[in-house]
Amino acid sequence: MNLRGRLALLTVAVAAAPLALGACTGDRKVVGEGRQAAPELAVTPAEGARDVPVSGEIGTAVKHGRVTDVRITDDKGGKVEAEPREDGTGWVPTEVLQPKRTYTAEVTVTGEKGQTVTRKTTFTTQPKTSKPAITSTLYFAGNRTYGTAMPVTVAFDPPIPKEARADVQRRLFVKTDPPQPGTWSWVSDGSQVYYRAPDFWRPGTSISVRAALEGLPIGKENVGDADRRATSKIGRQVALEIDNATKQMSVIRDGKVLRKLPVSLGKPSTPTSSGKMVIMEKHDFTTFDTTGSADPYVVDVEDAQRLTWGGEFIHGAPWSEGDQGYANVSHGCTNLSAANADWLMGVTQVGDLVTVKGTEVELGEGNGWTAWNVGWDQFAKGSALPVPAGLAPAPTTSADPGAVAGGGSPEPQPSASGG
């Protein structure tokens, strides 16, 4: 959250006193040569600030030095743990602050010659708010193994207005080990925001996510609902490539084709979407119920893997095995034989990339986790904040992202449909 735009700024400047000019001599030196400027420090919230949101953080703007110590305590003397922002602009408490409490922050900056400046600020948080909370959903669970195309996704209901997206994005944190920096990108209607790197995640990468939104002012009328964390790993490469022209699915692991499977895609009246999708969830058994639609049906299916919010799945369809590899007869899903669908469930992972080409319609923005359905330059334009300089795809990347089997994901909320 950018407190500078909401709170007064407490600025403490410490500067060296000007030096007297020396007499003109044959060996005179430029006055002040080699002398290091004293550190300067600006801190927020301001001393005595009131009604600070519970999402408040300690803002630090430093010149000629670096922050070497930050101590935050509550009005009972308890220590408040905080984590530094990567850009050095502040410290974010690891837990949301409590309403109507007083906190004290003491910040120390050390200059290049060892000079130190320490300043203290005391502020009080606002009472518990009655503003309605925007519901957020983090689609990245902890202790899982995801595919190499897995975006970190946060969904919002209602959507985030454009003017509030920068504040929200500043409270979304991703750390990767080994480091593989990326950026957030908003779906145009503000209902979802995705985080990914320019290239697919490297197998074995650990990803830690924090959506620190509880109590965050969002526009004038709303606040954030919760503070969520999750850490998971990336598995080995797996990708699925589905070609409508051949009615075949290529299953690729670590750059090698494991199998080619015959498929039946959506019939002309209900075509399958073409584009780059990500497996969102996996079900050994589920029921497709489209009651109330223009084409109502209820059918039980096995080995179903969701690709879109609109209800496109890969699943076992023994009733269409005679058409698989030859004709499209589904309601938009990718039909496999019962045996092939069962085998595929043991290979794929939530977060694997699925590429479909040659069908009658294109994948719509936000219909699923569509972070990879655009190139990097277009993806980066969706950020509400400046994108770190130098972020770009590597000259050569693996064409077939994916992950090992197993694990799972939080289940998207819309009810299943398909065919």
XYZ file of C-alpha atoms in Angstrom:
419
model
C 0.000 0.000 0.000
C 1.344 3.459 -0.863
C 1.028 5.328 2.422
C 2.662 8.417 0.969
C -0.563 9.293 -0.816
C -2.676 8.833 2.324
C -0.610 9.994 5.258
C 1.505 13.013 6.094
C 5.231 12.539 5.662
C 7.635 12.796 8.564
C 10.953 13.853 7.121
C 14.161 13.991 9.072
C 17.118 15.395 7.176
C 20.619 15.392 8.586
C 23.178 17.287 6.540
C 26.769 18.246 7.104
C 27.357 21.909 8.015
C 29.004 23.896 5.214
C 32.799 24.096 5.440
C 34.603 27.469 5.606
C 36.622 28.303 2.524
C 40.371 27.993 3.035
C 42.994 30.547 1.973
C 44.383 30.490 -1.545
C 47.546 28.428 -1.453
C 49.596 26.597 -3.980
C 48.403 23.147 -2.812
C 44.792 23.924 -2.057
C 42.165 21.157 -2.416
C 38.537 21.336 -3.427
C 36.534 21.932 -0.255
C 34.737 18.808 0.901
C 36.528 16.493 -1.546
C 36.200 12.893 -0.391
C 33.677 13.742 2.282
C 30.562 11.517 2.326
C 27.112 13.071 2.560
C 25.254 12.323 5.767
C 22.262 9.979 5.487
C 18.766 11.362 5.014
C 15.618 9.545 6.095
C 11.894 9.995 5.497
C 9.458 7.811 7.438
C 5.703 7.154 7.294
C 3.232 7.136 8.993
C 3.886 10.585 10.453
C 4.389 11.091 14.152
C 0.981 11.160 15.841
C -0.908 9.938 12.755
C -4.370 8.568 13.503
C -6.796 6.325 11.632
C -3.985 4.444 9.889
C -5.438 1.389 8.070
C -4.679 -1.975 9.673
C -2.819 -2.805 6.455
C -0.384 -0.019 7.342
C 3.335 -0.445 6.801
C 6.450 1.548 7.646
C 7.550 3.592 4.656
C 11.239 4.469 4.421
C 12.831 6.806 1.885
C 16.609 6.911 2.291
C 19.435 8.912 0.734
C 23.156 8.346 1.284
C 22.703 5.206 3.360
C 20.692 2.084 3.995
C 18.224 0.888 6.593
C 20.066 -1.263 9.113
C 17.423 -1.715 11.786
C 13.643 -1.462 12.072
C 11.878 -2.063 15.363
C 8.106 -1.987 15.605
C 6.247 -2.430 18.892
C 2.610 -2.272 19.911
C 1.137 -0.345 22.841
C 1.734 -3.297 25.145
C 5.417 -3.539 24.315
C 5.006 -6.553 22.024
C 7.342 -6.863 19.051
C 5.794 -6.648 15.582
C 7.691 -8.638 12.960
C 8.028 -7.044 9.517
C 9.564 -7.877 6.145
C 11.353 -5.402 3.857
C 10.032 -4.592 0.422
C 12.417 -5.670 -2.320
C 12.608 -2.114 -3.650
C 13.622 -0.772 -0.224
C 10.637 1.565 0.104
C 9.244 0.117 3.295
C 8.696 -2.654 5.813
C 5.469 -4.666 5.820
C 4.289 -6.273 9.091
C 4.097 -10.044 8.723
C 0.650 -9.982 10.369
C -2.096 -7.430 9.856
C -2.168 -4.694 12.527
C -4.991 -4.606 15.070
C -7.697 -1.926 14.943
C -7.602 1.032 17.323
C -4.120 0.232 18.624
C -1.029 2.398 18.943
C 2.266 1.332 17.373
C 5.775 2.741 17.501
C 8.381 2.272 14.784
C 12.062 3.073 15.263
C 14.138 3.121 12.086
C 17.929 3.332 11.879
C 19.846 4.270 8.748
C 23.622 3.859 8.391
C 25.627 6.031 6.002
C 28.590 5.100 3.867
C 31.073 6.227 6.563
C 29.199 4.572 9.397
C 27.141 7.591 10.420
C 23.745 6.603 11.809
C 20.392 8.336 11.988
C 17.590 6.891 14.120
C 14.092 8.294 14.129
C 10.908 7.192 15.857
C 7.258 7.566 14.868
C 4.145 6.618 16.831
C 0.769 6.183 15.154
C -2.701 4.784 15.891
C -4.742 2.487 13.663
C -8.343 3.152 12.752
C -11.288 1.450 14.501
C -12.721 -1.697 12.956
C -14.191 -0.691 9.625
C -17.778 -1.210 8.522
C -16.910 -0.905 4.826
C -17.759 -4.001 2.750
C -14.839 -6.273 1.904
C -14.003 -7.321 -1.627
C -13.717 -11.111 -1.704
C -10.352 -12.356 -2.929
C -9.437 -15.927 -3.845
C -5.812 -17.064 -4.083
C -5.511 -19.892 -6.601
C -2.152 -21.111 -5.341
C -2.243 -23.584 -2.469
C 0.581 -24.538 -0.136
C 2.612 -27.755 -0.117
C 1.752 -28.723 -3.688
C 3.727 -29.535 -6.820
C 2.597 -27.477 -9.792
C 3.353 -27.422 -13.488
C 5.899 -25.056 -15.006
C 3.168 -22.869 -16.540
C 1.375 -22.330 -13.213
C 0.517 -18.644 -12.812
C -0.154 -17.234 -9.373
C -3.770 -16.110 -9.696
C -5.843 -13.878 -7.433
C -9.527 -13.424 -8.291
C -11.768 -10.625 -6.985
C -15.499 -10.286 -6.463
C -16.508 -7.618 -7.276
C -13.676 -6.762 -9.687
C -11.051 -4.183 -8.744
C -11.602 -0.790 -10.413
C -8.727 0.442 -12.530
C -7.851 3.340 -10.251
C -7.375 0.988 -7.260
C -5.283 -1.715 -8.940
C -1.870 -0.213 -8.177
C -2.634 -0.135 -4.434
C -3.832 -3.737 -4.525
C -0.874 -4.900 -6.605
C 1.571 -3.357 -4.121
C 0.212 -5.757 -1.498
C 0.748 -8.891 -3.587
C 4.158 -10.489 -3.002
C 5.930 -13.368 -4.768
C 9.362 -14.785 -3.925
C 11.071 -17.520 -5.932
C 14.033 -19.747 -5.066
C 16.161 -19.781 -7.130
C 15.210 -16.226 -8.130
C 13.092 -15.960 -11.264
C 11.451 -12.521 -11.187
C 8.230 -11.698 -12.981
C 5.321 -9.281 -12.822
C 1.583 -9.087 -12.185
C -0.870 -8.501 -15.009
C -4.567 -7.617 -14.714
C -7.424 -8.994 -16.758
C -9.037 -5.944 -18.344
C -12.205 -6.116 -16.216
C -10.219 -6.352 -12.953
C -11.679 -9.724 -11.952
C -8.315 -11.548 -11.955
C -4.628 -10.711 -11.731
C -1.866 -13.148 -12.726
C 1.800 -13.358 -11.806
C 4.360 -15.084 -14.000
C 7.945 -14.723 -15.157
C 8.928 -14.063 -18.792
C 9.713 -17.784 -19.185
C 8.124 -20.903 -17.727
C 9.156 -21.742 -14.182
C 12.271 -23.855 -13.880
C 11.594 -27.330 -12.445
C 12.415 -27.431 -8.747
C 11.657 -23.741 -8.162
C 10.052 -22.888 -4.813
C 7.404 -20.148 -4.993
C 6.154 -18.284 -1.912
C 3.103 -16.046 -2.230
C 1.498 -13.531 0.097
C -1.720 -11.659 -0.711
C -1.666 -9.133 2.151
C -5.060 -7.542 1.511
C -6.847 -7.578 4.864
C -8.065 -4.089 5.736
C -6.485 -2.517 2.646
C -8.529 0.487 1.465
C -9.728 -0.302 -2.074
C -11.201 2.836 -3.558
C -13.453 4.885 -1.295
C -16.064 2.261 -0.537
C -14.306 -1.085 0.028
C -11.497 -2.849 1.858
C -9.568 -6.074 1.312
C -10.822 -9.218 2.997
C -7.883 -11.394 4.073
C -4.144 -11.963 4.379
C -3.164 -15.255 2.723
C 0.130 -17.131 2.254
C 1.214 -20.251 0.394
C 4.477 -21.925 -0.622
C 4.760 -24.688 -3.221
C 7.207 -26.179 -5.700
C 7.400 -26.643 -9.451
C 7.726 -30.160 -10.860
C 9.121 -31.525 -14.101
C 8.068 -30.392 -17.557
C 4.838 -31.695 -19.052
C 2.754 -30.143 -21.841
C -0.226 -31.167 -23.955
C -0.616 -30.097 -27.584
C -4.004 -30.673 -29.227
C -4.422 -30.242 -32.999
C -7.930 -30.075 -34.424
C -6.629 -30.851 -37.931
C -5.347 -34.270 -36.895
C -7.677 -34.862 -33.893
C -4.595 -35.888 -31.913
C -3.160 -34.880 -28.521
C 0.628 -34.997 -28.100
C 1.713 -35.626 -24.501
C 5.203 -34.209 -24.006
C 7.425 -34.654 -20.969
C 10.888 -33.121 -20.644
C 10.828 -32.325 -24.366
C 9.973 -35.861 -25.502
C 6.644 -37.098 -26.839
C 5.358 -39.843 -24.561
C 2.207 -40.661 -26.520
C -0.188 -39.354 -29.133
C -3.828 -39.811 -28.159
C -6.868 -39.558 -30.451
C -9.408 -36.940 -29.346
C -12.842 -35.631 -30.200
C -13.261 -31.889 -29.703
C -16.297 -29.594 -29.667
C -18.804 -29.915 -32.475
C -19.393 -26.817 -34.655
C -22.287 -25.570 -32.492
C -20.176 -25.839 -29.303
C -16.537 -25.544 -30.434
C -13.467 -26.012 -28.277
C -11.409 -22.856 -27.684
C -8.034 -22.457 -29.379
C -5.245 -20.973 -27.302
C -2.794 -21.564 -24.470
C -4.551 -22.769 -21.319
C -3.446 -24.196 -17.986
C -4.848 -27.225 -16.187
C -6.792 -25.673 -13.292
C -8.062 -28.691 -11.363
C -8.314 -32.478 -11.627
C -11.183 -34.785 -10.640
C -11.256 -38.564 -10.589
C -15.039 -38.245 -10.780
C -17.411 -35.312 -11.296
C -20.828 -34.462 -12.712
C -21.443 -32.009 -15.545
C -24.775 -30.278 -14.988
C -25.874 -27.668 -17.544
C -29.475 -27.493 -16.384
C -30.889 -24.097 -17.306
C -28.671 -23.633 -20.368
C -29.754 -23.704 -24.005
C -28.479 -27.295 -24.241
C -29.239 -28.858 -20.837
C -27.789 -32.199 -19.804
C -26.466 -34.004 -16.747
C -23.687 -36.555 -17.165
C -21.208 -38.262 -14.845
C -17.596 -38.254 -16.059
C -14.314 -39.705 -14.894
C -10.760 -38.347 -15.080
C -11.760 -34.730 -15.724
C -9.222 -31.878 -15.948
C -10.550 -28.321 -16.094
C -9.133 -25.853 -18.631
C -11.572 -22.905 -18.542
C -14.112 -21.220 -16.271
C -16.625 -21.748 -19.069
C -16.557 -25.515 -18.564
C -14.023 -26.910 -21.056
C -12.378 -30.054 -19.681
C -10.230 -32.929 -20.836
C -12.034 -36.089 -19.701
C -12.823 -39.698 -20.356
C -15.736 -40.142 -22.784
C -16.327 -43.812 -23.591
C -19.501 -42.846 -25.486
C -17.441 -41.020 -28.163
C -14.553 -43.452 -28.574
C -15.663 -44.306 -32.111
C -15.368 -40.647 -33.109
C -12.064 -39.916 -31.391
C -9.384 -39.202 -33.952
C -12.012 -38.628 -36.676
C -14.859 -36.274 -35.741
C -15.782 -33.588 -33.220
C -18.925 -34.437 -31.267
C -18.465 -32.893 -27.784
C -19.993 -29.823 -26.129
C -16.583 -28.106 -26.145
C -14.535 -30.546 -24.097
C -11.615 -32.682 -25.228
C -12.855 -36.290 -25.212
C -10.477 -39.199 -24.623
C -11.073 -42.906 -24.282
C -11.556 -44.126 -20.731
C -8.150 -45.844 -20.752
C -6.294 -42.850 -22.190
C -7.955 -40.389 -19.806
C -6.991 -42.584 -16.854
C -3.373 -42.798 -18.065
C -3.198 -39.037 -18.632
C -4.343 -38.300 -15.076
C -1.186 -40.018 -13.853
C 1.060 -37.818 -16.008
C -0.346 -34.308 -15.732
C -0.228 -31.713 -12.966
C -2.263 -28.644 -12.182
C -0.317 -25.854 -13.879
C 0.656 -27.790 -17.011
C 0.301 -25.899 -20.286
C -2.340 -27.104 -22.758
C -2.203 -25.687 -26.287
C -5.194 -26.143 -28.604
C -5.030 -25.040 -32.225
C -7.218 -25.029 -35.314
C -10.711 -24.742 -33.824
C -13.467 -22.280 -34.713
C -13.089 -19.902 -31.730
C -10.247 -18.283 -29.786
C -9.801 -18.527 -26.029
C -11.285 -15.476 -24.318
C -9.284 -13.318 -21.918
C -9.803 -14.465 -18.347
C -11.678 -17.635 -19.358
C -9.451 -19.747 -17.148
C -5.898 -18.828 -16.167
C -4.976 -17.205 -19.468
C -1.615 -15.717 -18.463
C 0.217 -17.596 -21.245
C -2.277 -16.850 -24.017
C -0.457 -13.584 -24.761
C 3.202 -12.760 -25.360
C 5.397 -11.258 -22.655
C 5.218 -7.665 -23.919
C 1.432 -7.692 -23.920
C 1.322 -9.445 -20.555
C 3.616 -6.841 -18.971
C 1.372 -4.014 -20.222
C -1.318 -5.352 -17.883
C 0.685 -4.389 -14.780
C -0.648 -1.454 -12.750
C 2.904 -0.697 -11.566
C 6.192 -0.243 -13.447
C 7.677 -3.560 -14.556
C 11.256 -4.189 -13.344
C 13.771 -3.120 -15.978
C 15.368 -5.828 -18.048
C 12.657 -8.458 -17.659
C 12.365 -10.305 -20.971
C 12.146 -13.885 -22.227
C 15.427 -15.738 -22.610
C 16.686 -16.164 -26.217
C 15.853 -19.872 -26.024
C 13.230 -21.414 -23.769
C 11.762 -24.831 -23.293
C 8.752 -25.247 -25.559
C 6.965 -27.742 -23.407
C 6.279 -26.637 -19.818
C 4.654 -28.928 -17.300
C 4.980 -30.744 -14.001
C 4.976 -34.125 -12.331
C 1.781 -35.904 -11.466
C 0.094 -35.638 -8.100
C -0.843 -32.735 -5.870
C -3.809 -30.576 -6.690
C -5.126 -27.036 -6.395
C -7.842 -24.979 -4.752
C -10.981 -25.652 -6.715
C -12.419 -22.801 -8.789
C -15.895 -21.767 -7.703
C -18.027 -21.924 -10.879
C -19.967 -25.178 -11.167
C -18.737 -27.761 -13.616
C -20.092 -28.004 -17.106
C -18.667 -29.691 -20.132
C -19.350 -32.391 -22.609
